[in-house]
């Protein structure tokens, strides 16, 4: 059974090349931040969800979800930057100065 054109779900809007580059830069930034935060937590011996939540200043489930999430979400960069600042760490900047940060 096929759907008529008026029954078809709306097409997913395409993002602009500029938005695509922005999202790619955000994804890389989240990876760097997660690695820096994870390294700092390891160095401090912090490993349980409760300890991670306290160290990052957020509920344990939210903190571990933020650090373990594989899918990029809008707002992750800001939340990870806040968590990193709470720990007093900074993510390393990209080596390639041409890459957007």
Short mmCIF file of N, CA, C and O in Angstrom, two decimals:
data_model
loop_
_atom_site.label_atom_id
_atom_site.label_comp_id
_atom_site.label_asym_id
_atom_site.label_seq_id
_atom_site.Cartn_x
_atom_site.Cartn_y
_atom_site.Cartn_z
N UNK A 1 0.84 -1.17 0.00
CA UNK A 1 0.00 0.00 0.00
C UNK A 1 0.89 1.24 0.00
O UNK A 1 1.79 1.39 0.81
N UNK A 2 0.65 2.14 -0.92
CA UNK A 2 1.46 3.35 -0.98
C UNK A 2 0.65 4.54 -0.47
O UNK A 2 -0.58 4.54 -0.51
N UNK A 3 1.38 5.53 0.00
CA UNK A 3 0.74 6.72 0.53
C UNK A 3 0.58 7.77 -0.55
O UNK A 3 1.43 7.89 -1.44
N UNK A 4 -0.48 8.50 -0.48
CA UNK A 4 -0.66 9.61 -1.42
C UNK A 4 0.26 10.75 -0.98
O UNK A 4 0.69 10.81 0.18
N UNK A 5 0.56 11.69 -1.87
CA UNK A 5 1.48 12.79 -1.52
C UNK A 5 1.05 13.58 -0.28
O UNK A 5 1.89 14.04 0.48
N UNK A 6 -0.25 13.73 -0.05
CA UNK A 6 -0.68 14.50 1.12
C UNK A 6 -0.56 13.70 2.42
O UNK A 6 -0.68 14.25 3.51
N UNK A 7 -0.31 12.39 2.32
CA UNK A 7 -0.14 11.56 3.50
C UNK A 7 1.33 11.31 3.84
O UNK A 7 1.63 10.74 4.88
N UNK A 8 2.23 11.74 2.98
CA UNK A 8 3.66 11.52 3.19
C UNK A 8 4.16 12.37 4.35
O UNK A 8 3.72 13.51 4.52
N UNK A 9 5.07 11.83 5.14
CA UNK A 9 5.64 12.66 6.22
C UNK A 9 6.47 13.78 5.60
O UNK A 9 6.99 13.65 4.49
N UNK A 10 6.57 14.90 6.30
CA UNK A 10 7.35 16.02 5.75
C UNK A 10 8.81 15.62 5.57
O UNK A 10 9.37 14.85 6.35
N UNK A 11 9.42 16.15 4.53
CA UNK A 11 10.83 15.87 4.27
C UNK A 11 11.69 16.53 5.34
O UNK A 11 11.38 17.61 5.84
N UNK A 12 12.77 15.85 5.70
CA UNK A 12 13.69 16.39 6.68
C UNK A 12 14.42 17.58 6.04
O UNK A 12 14.99 17.45 4.96
N UNK A 13 14.39 18.74 6.68
CA UNK A 13 15.05 19.91 6.08
C UNK A 13 16.56 19.71 6.00
O UNK A 13 17.17 19.17 6.92
N UNK A 14 17.13 20.13 4.90
CA UNK A 14 18.59 20.03 4.73
C UNK A 14 19.25 21.19 5.46
O UNK A 14 18.73 22.29 5.50
N UNK A 15 20.41 20.91 6.02
CA UNK A 15 21.14 21.98 6.70
C UNK A 15 22.14 22.59 5.72
O UNK A 15 22.61 21.93 4.80
N UNK A 16 22.45 23.83 5.95
CA UNK A 16 23.38 24.54 5.08
C UNK A 16 24.81 24.03 5.30
O UNK A 16 25.11 23.47 6.37
N UNK A 17 25.69 24.22 4.33
CA UNK A 17 27.09 23.83 4.54
C UNK A 17 27.71 24.51 5.75
O UNK A 17 28.50 23.90 6.48
N UNK A 18 27.34 25.76 5.99
CA UNK A 18 27.87 26.49 7.16
C UNK A 18 27.40 25.83 8.45
O UNK A 18 28.19 25.63 9.39
N UNK A 19 26.12 25.44 8.52
CA UNK A 19 25.61 24.77 9.71
C UNK A 19 26.26 23.40 9.88
O UNK A 19 26.55 22.97 10.99
N UNK A 20 26.51 22.71 8.77
CA UNK A 20 27.17 21.41 8.82
C UNK A 20 28.58 21.56 9.42
O UNK A 20 28.98 20.77 10.27
N UNK A 21 29.32 22.57 8.98
CA UNK A 21 30.67 22.82 9.52
C UNK A 21 30.59 23.17 11.00
O UNK A 21 31.42 22.71 11.80
N UNK A 22 29.60 23.97 11.37
CA UNK A 22 29.44 24.36 12.77
C UNK A 22 29.16 23.12 13.63
O UNK A 22 29.76 22.95 14.70
N UNK A 23 28.29 22.24 13.18
CA UNK A 23 27.98 21.03 13.94
C UNK A 23 29.18 20.10 14.02
O UNK A 23 29.43 19.48 15.06
N UNK A 24 29.94 20.00 12.93
CA UNK A 24 31.14 19.16 12.95
C UNK A 24 32.15 19.70 13.96
O UNK A 24 32.76 18.94 14.71
N UNK A 25 32.32 21.02 13.99
CA UNK A 25 33.23 21.63 14.96
C UNK A 25 32.74 21.38 16.39
O UNK A 25 33.53 21.09 17.29
N UNK A 26 31.43 21.48 16.60
CA UNK A 26 30.86 21.21 17.92
C UNK A 26 31.09 19.76 18.33
O UNK A 26 31.40 19.48 19.48
N UNK A 27 30.92 18.83 17.39
CA UNK A 27 31.14 17.42 17.71
C UNK A 27 32.58 17.18 18.15
O UNK A 27 32.84 16.48 19.12
N UNK A 28 33.53 17.79 17.43
CA UNK A 28 34.93 17.64 17.81
C UNK A 28 35.21 18.28 19.17
O UNK A 28 35.97 17.74 19.98
N UNK A 29 34.60 19.41 19.42
CA UNK A 29 34.78 20.09 20.70
C UNK A 29 34.25 19.20 21.84
O UNK A 29 34.86 19.11 22.91
N UNK A 30 33.09 18.55 21.62
CA UNK A 30 32.54 17.68 22.66
C UNK A 30 33.48 16.51 22.93
O UNK A 30 33.66 16.11 24.08
N UNK A 31 34.08 15.97 21.88
CA UNK A 31 35.02 14.85 22.07
C UNK A 31 36.21 15.30 22.90
O UNK A 31 36.61 14.63 23.86
N UNK A 32 36.77 16.46 22.57
CA UNK A 32 37.92 16.97 23.33
C UNK A 32 37.56 17.23 24.78
O UNK A 32 38.32 16.92 25.70
N UNK A 33 36.39 17.82 25.00
CA UNK A 33 35.95 18.11 26.36
C UNK A 33 35.71 16.84 27.15
O UNK A 33 36.12 16.72 28.31
N UNK A 34 35.04 15.85 26.53
CA UNK A 34 34.80 14.59 27.23
C UNK A 34 36.10 13.90 27.60
O UNK A 34 36.23 13.34 28.69
N UNK A 35 37.07 13.94 26.69
CA UNK A 35 38.36 13.32 26.98
C UNK A 35 39.08 14.04 28.12
O UNK A 35 39.63 13.41 29.02
N UNK A 36 39.08 15.37 28.09
CA UNK A 36 39.75 16.14 29.15
C UNK A 36 39.07 15.91 30.49
O UNK A 36 39.75 15.73 31.51
N UNK A 37 37.75 15.91 30.50
CA UNK A 37 37.02 15.69 31.75
C UNK A 37 37.27 14.27 32.25
O UNK A 37 37.55 14.06 33.44
N UNK A 38 37.20 13.29 31.36
CA UNK A 38 37.44 11.90 31.74
C UNK A 38 38.83 11.69 32.30
O UNK A 38 39.01 10.99 33.31
N UNK A 39 39.81 12.31 31.68
CA UNK A 39 41.20 12.21 32.15
C UNK A 39 41.33 12.80 33.55
O UNK A 39 41.95 12.21 34.43
N UNK A 40 40.72 13.96 33.76
CA UNK A 40 40.79 14.60 35.07
C UNK A 40 40.09 13.76 36.13
O UNK A 40 40.60 13.62 37.25
N UNK A 41 38.93 13.20 35.80
CA UNK A 41 38.23 12.34 36.76
C UNK A 41 39.07 11.12 37.10
O UNK A 41 39.14 10.72 38.26
N UNK A 42 39.71 10.52 36.09
CA UNK A 42 40.58 9.37 36.33
C UNK A 42 41.74 9.74 37.26
O UNK A 42 42.07 8.99 38.17
N UNK A 43 42.37 10.89 36.98
CA UNK A 43 43.50 11.32 37.81
C UNK A 43 43.09 11.55 39.26
O UNK A 43 43.89 11.34 40.18
N UNK A 44 41.85 11.97 39.47
CA UNK A 44 41.35 12.20 40.83
C UNK A 44 40.77 10.93 41.46
O UNK A 44 40.35 10.97 42.61
N UNK A 45 40.73 9.85 40.71
CA UNK A 45 40.18 8.60 41.23
C UNK A 45 38.67 8.61 41.36
O UNK A 45 38.11 7.87 42.16
N UNK A 46 38.02 9.44 40.58
CA UNK A 46 36.56 9.55 40.62
C UNK A 46 35.98 8.63 39.56
O UNK A 46 36.27 8.78 38.37
N UNK A 47 35.14 7.66 40.01
CA UNK A 47 34.64 6.70 39.03
C UNK A 47 33.16 6.35 39.18
O UNK A 47 32.55 5.89 38.22
N UNK A 48 32.58 6.55 40.34
CA UNK A 48 31.17 6.18 40.50
C UNK A 48 30.28 7.32 39.98
O UNK A 48 30.68 8.49 40.01
N UNK A 49 29.07 6.98 39.54
CA UNK A 49 28.16 8.03 39.07
C UNK A 49 27.91 9.12 40.12
O UNK A 49 27.87 10.30 39.77
N UNK A 50 27.78 8.73 41.37
CA UNK A 50 27.55 9.73 42.43
C UNK A 50 28.74 10.68 42.55
O UNK A 50 28.57 11.90 42.65
N UNK A 51 29.96 10.13 42.54
CA UNK A 51 31.17 10.97 42.62
C UNK A 51 31.29 11.88 41.41
O UNK A 51 31.68 13.04 41.52
N UNK A 52 30.99 11.34 40.24
CA UNK A 52 31.07 12.12 39.00
C UNK A 52 30.07 13.28 39.05
O UNK A 52 30.40 14.41 38.71
N UNK A 53 28.86 13.00 39.51
CA UNK A 53 27.85 14.05 39.64
C UNK A 53 28.30 15.17 40.56
O UNK A 53 28.16 16.34 40.23
N UNK A 54 28.87 14.81 41.70
CA UNK A 54 29.35 15.82 42.65
C UNK A 54 30.49 16.62 42.02
O UNK A 54 30.52 17.85 42.10
N UNK A 55 31.43 15.93 41.37
CA UNK A 55 32.58 16.61 40.78
C UNK A 55 32.18 17.57 39.67
O UNK A 55 32.81 18.62 39.50
N UNK A 56 31.12 17.23 38.93
CA UNK A 56 30.69 18.08 37.82
C UNK A 56 29.59 19.06 38.20
O UNK A 56 29.19 19.90 37.41
N UNK A 57 29.07 18.91 39.43
CA UNK A 57 28.05 19.84 39.89
C UNK A 57 26.69 19.61 39.26
O UNK A 57 25.96 20.56 39.00
N UNK A 58 26.35 18.35 39.01
CA UNK A 58 25.05 18.02 38.42
C UNK A 58 24.59 16.66 38.92
O UNK A 58 25.39 15.92 39.51
N UNK A 59 23.32 16.32 38.71
CA UNK A 59 22.84 15.00 39.16
C UNK A 59 23.65 13.88 38.51
O UNK A 59 24.08 14.01 37.36
N UNK A 60 23.86 12.77 39.22
CA UNK A 60 24.69 11.68 38.70
C UNK A 60 24.25 11.15 37.34
O UNK A 60 25.09 10.95 36.46
N UNK A 61 22.96 10.94 37.15
CA UNK A 61 22.48 10.40 35.86
C UNK A 61 22.75 11.38 34.73
O UNK A 61 23.14 10.99 33.62
N UNK A 62 22.56 12.66 34.99
CA UNK A 62 22.81 13.69 33.98
C UNK A 62 24.31 13.76 33.65
O UNK A 62 24.69 13.86 32.48
N UNK A 63 25.14 13.71 34.66
CA UNK A 63 26.59 13.80 34.46
C UNK A 63 27.13 12.62 33.66
O UNK A 63 27.87 12.80 32.69
N UNK A 64 26.74 11.41 34.07
CA UNK A 64 27.25 10.23 33.35
C UNK A 64 26.66 10.16 31.95
O UNK A 64 27.35 9.76 31.01
N UNK A 65 25.42 10.57 31.78
CA UNK A 65 24.82 10.60 30.44
C UNK A 65 25.53 11.57 29.54
O UNK A 65 25.79 11.28 28.36
N UNK A 66 25.87 12.73 30.05
CA UNK A 66 26.58 13.74 29.27
C UNK A 66 27.95 13.24 28.83
O UNK A 66 28.37 13.47 27.70
N UNK A 67 28.64 12.54 29.71
CA UNK A 67 29.98 12.05 29.39
C UNK A 67 29.97 10.82 28.49
O UNK A 67 30.93 10.59 27.75
N UNK A 68 28.91 10.03 28.54
CA UNK A 68 28.88 8.77 27.79
C UNK A 68 28.06 8.82 26.51
O UNK A 68 28.06 7.86 25.76
N UNK A 69 27.39 9.90 26.26
CA UNK A 69 26.52 10.00 25.09
C UNK A 69 27.33 9.93 23.80
O UNK A 69 28.37 10.57 23.67
N UNK A 70 26.86 9.13 22.86
CA UNK A 70 27.55 9.00 21.57
C UNK A 70 26.98 9.95 20.53
O UNK A 70 27.65 10.29 19.56
N UNK A 71 25.75 10.36 20.69
CA UNK A 71 25.09 11.20 19.71
C UNK A 71 25.23 12.66 20.09
O UNK A 71 25.03 13.04 21.24
N UNK A 72 25.56 13.49 19.11
CA UNK A 72 25.70 14.92 19.34
C UNK A 72 24.32 15.51 19.59
O UNK A 72 23.35 15.16 18.93
N UNK A 73 24.22 16.41 20.56
CA UNK A 73 22.97 17.11 20.82
C UNK A 73 23.27 18.59 20.99
O UNK A 73 24.31 18.98 21.52
N UNK A 74 22.32 19.39 20.56
CA UNK A 74 22.42 20.84 20.71
C UNK A 74 22.58 21.15 22.20
O UNK A 74 21.87 20.61 23.04
N UNK A 75 23.52 21.99 22.53
CA UNK A 75 23.74 22.40 23.91
C UNK A 75 24.78 21.59 24.66
O UNK A 75 25.17 21.96 25.77
N UNK A 76 25.25 20.48 24.07
CA UNK A 76 26.25 19.65 24.76
C UNK A 76 27.56 20.41 24.99
O UNK A 76 28.17 20.25 26.04
N UNK A 77 27.97 21.21 24.03
CA UNK A 77 29.23 21.93 24.17
C UNK A 77 29.18 22.84 25.40
O UNK A 77 30.09 22.82 26.24
N UNK A 78 28.12 23.59 25.53
CA UNK A 78 28.00 24.52 26.66
C UNK A 78 27.97 23.76 27.98
O UNK A 78 28.61 24.17 28.96
N UNK A 79 27.24 22.66 28.04
CA UNK A 79 27.14 21.89 29.27
C UNK A 79 28.49 21.25 29.62
O UNK A 79 28.88 21.22 30.79
N UNK A 80 29.20 20.76 28.61
CA UNK A 80 30.52 20.17 28.86
C UNK A 80 31.53 21.23 29.27
O UNK A 80 32.38 20.99 30.13
N UNK A 81 31.45 22.41 28.66
CA UNK A 81 32.35 23.49 29.05
C UNK A 81 32.10 23.91 30.50
O UNK A 81 33.04 24.17 31.25
N UNK A 82 30.83 23.93 30.90
CA UNK A 82 30.51 24.27 32.29
C UNK A 82 31.04 23.20 33.25
O UNK A 82 31.59 23.52 34.30
N UNK A 83 30.89 21.94 32.86
CA UNK A 83 31.39 20.84 33.69
C UNK A 83 32.92 20.90 33.79
O UNK A 83 33.48 20.70 34.87
N UNK A 84 33.58 21.18 32.67
CA UNK A 84 35.04 21.28 32.67
C UNK A 84 35.49 22.45 33.55
O UNK A 84 36.45 22.32 34.32
N UNK A 85 34.79 23.57 33.46
CA UNK A 85 35.13 24.72 34.29
C UNK A 85 34.94 24.40 35.77
O UNK A 85 35.73 24.82 36.62
N UNK A 86 33.91 23.62 36.07
CA UNK A 86 33.65 23.22 37.46
C UNK A 86 34.82 22.39 37.99
O UNK A 86 35.18 22.50 39.17
N UNK A 87 35.43 21.59 37.09
CA UNK A 87 36.60 20.79 37.48
C UNK A 87 37.91 21.58 37.41
O UNK A 87 38.92 21.15 37.95
N UNK A 88 37.88 22.69 36.69
CA UNK A 88 39.09 23.48 36.51
C UNK A 88 39.98 22.97 35.39
O UNK A 88 41.20 23.14 35.45
N UNK A 89 39.40 22.34 34.37
CA UNK A 89 40.18 21.84 33.24
C UNK A 89 39.73 22.52 31.95
O UNK A 89 38.61 23.01 31.85
N UNK A 90 40.64 22.53 30.99
CA UNK A 90 40.33 23.05 29.65
C UNK A 90 40.66 21.98 28.64
O UNK A 90 41.66 21.28 28.77
N UNK A 91 39.84 21.89 27.63
CA UNK A 91 40.10 20.94 26.55
C UNK A 91 41.20 21.52 25.67
O UNK A 91 41.26 22.74 25.46
N UNK A 92 42.08 20.68 25.15
CA UNK A 92 43.11 21.19 24.26
C UNK A 92 42.49 21.74 22.98
O UNK A 92 41.49 21.22 22.49
N UNK A 93 43.08 22.80 22.48
CA UNK A 93 42.63 23.37 21.21
C UNK A 93 43.15 22.53 20.05
O UNK A 93 44.18 21.88 20.18
N UNK A 94 42.44 22.57 18.92
CA UNK A 94 42.91 21.78 17.77
C UNK A 94 44.26 22.28 17.29
O UNK A 94 44.56 23.46 17.36
N UNK A 95 45.08 21.34 16.79
CA UNK A 95 46.41 21.69 16.30
C UNK A 95 46.33 22.48 15.00
O UNK A 95 47.15 23.33 14.73
N UNK A 96 45.32 22.20 14.18
CA UNK A 96 45.16 22.87 12.89
C UNK A 96 44.42 24.18 13.11
O UNK A 96 43.25 24.19 13.43
N UNK A 97 45.10 25.30 12.93
CA UNK A 97 44.50 26.59 13.19
C UNK A 97 43.45 26.96 12.16
O UNK A 97 42.68 27.90 12.36
N UNK A 98 43.37 26.24 11.02
CA UNK A 98 42.36 26.52 10.01
C UNK A 98 41.00 25.95 10.40
O UNK A 98 39.99 26.33 9.85
N UNK A 99 41.00 24.99 11.33
CA UNK A 99 39.75 24.35 11.71
C UNK A 99 38.95 25.29 12.62
O UNK A 99 39.50 25.90 13.53
N UNK A 100 37.64 25.42 12.39
CA UNK A 100 36.86 26.30 13.26
C UNK A 100 36.78 25.76 14.67
O UNK A 100 36.71 24.57 14.88
N UNK A 101 36.80 26.64 15.64
CA UNK A 101 36.69 26.20 17.04
C UNK A 101 35.46 26.74 17.68
O UNK A 101 34.77 27.55 17.21
#
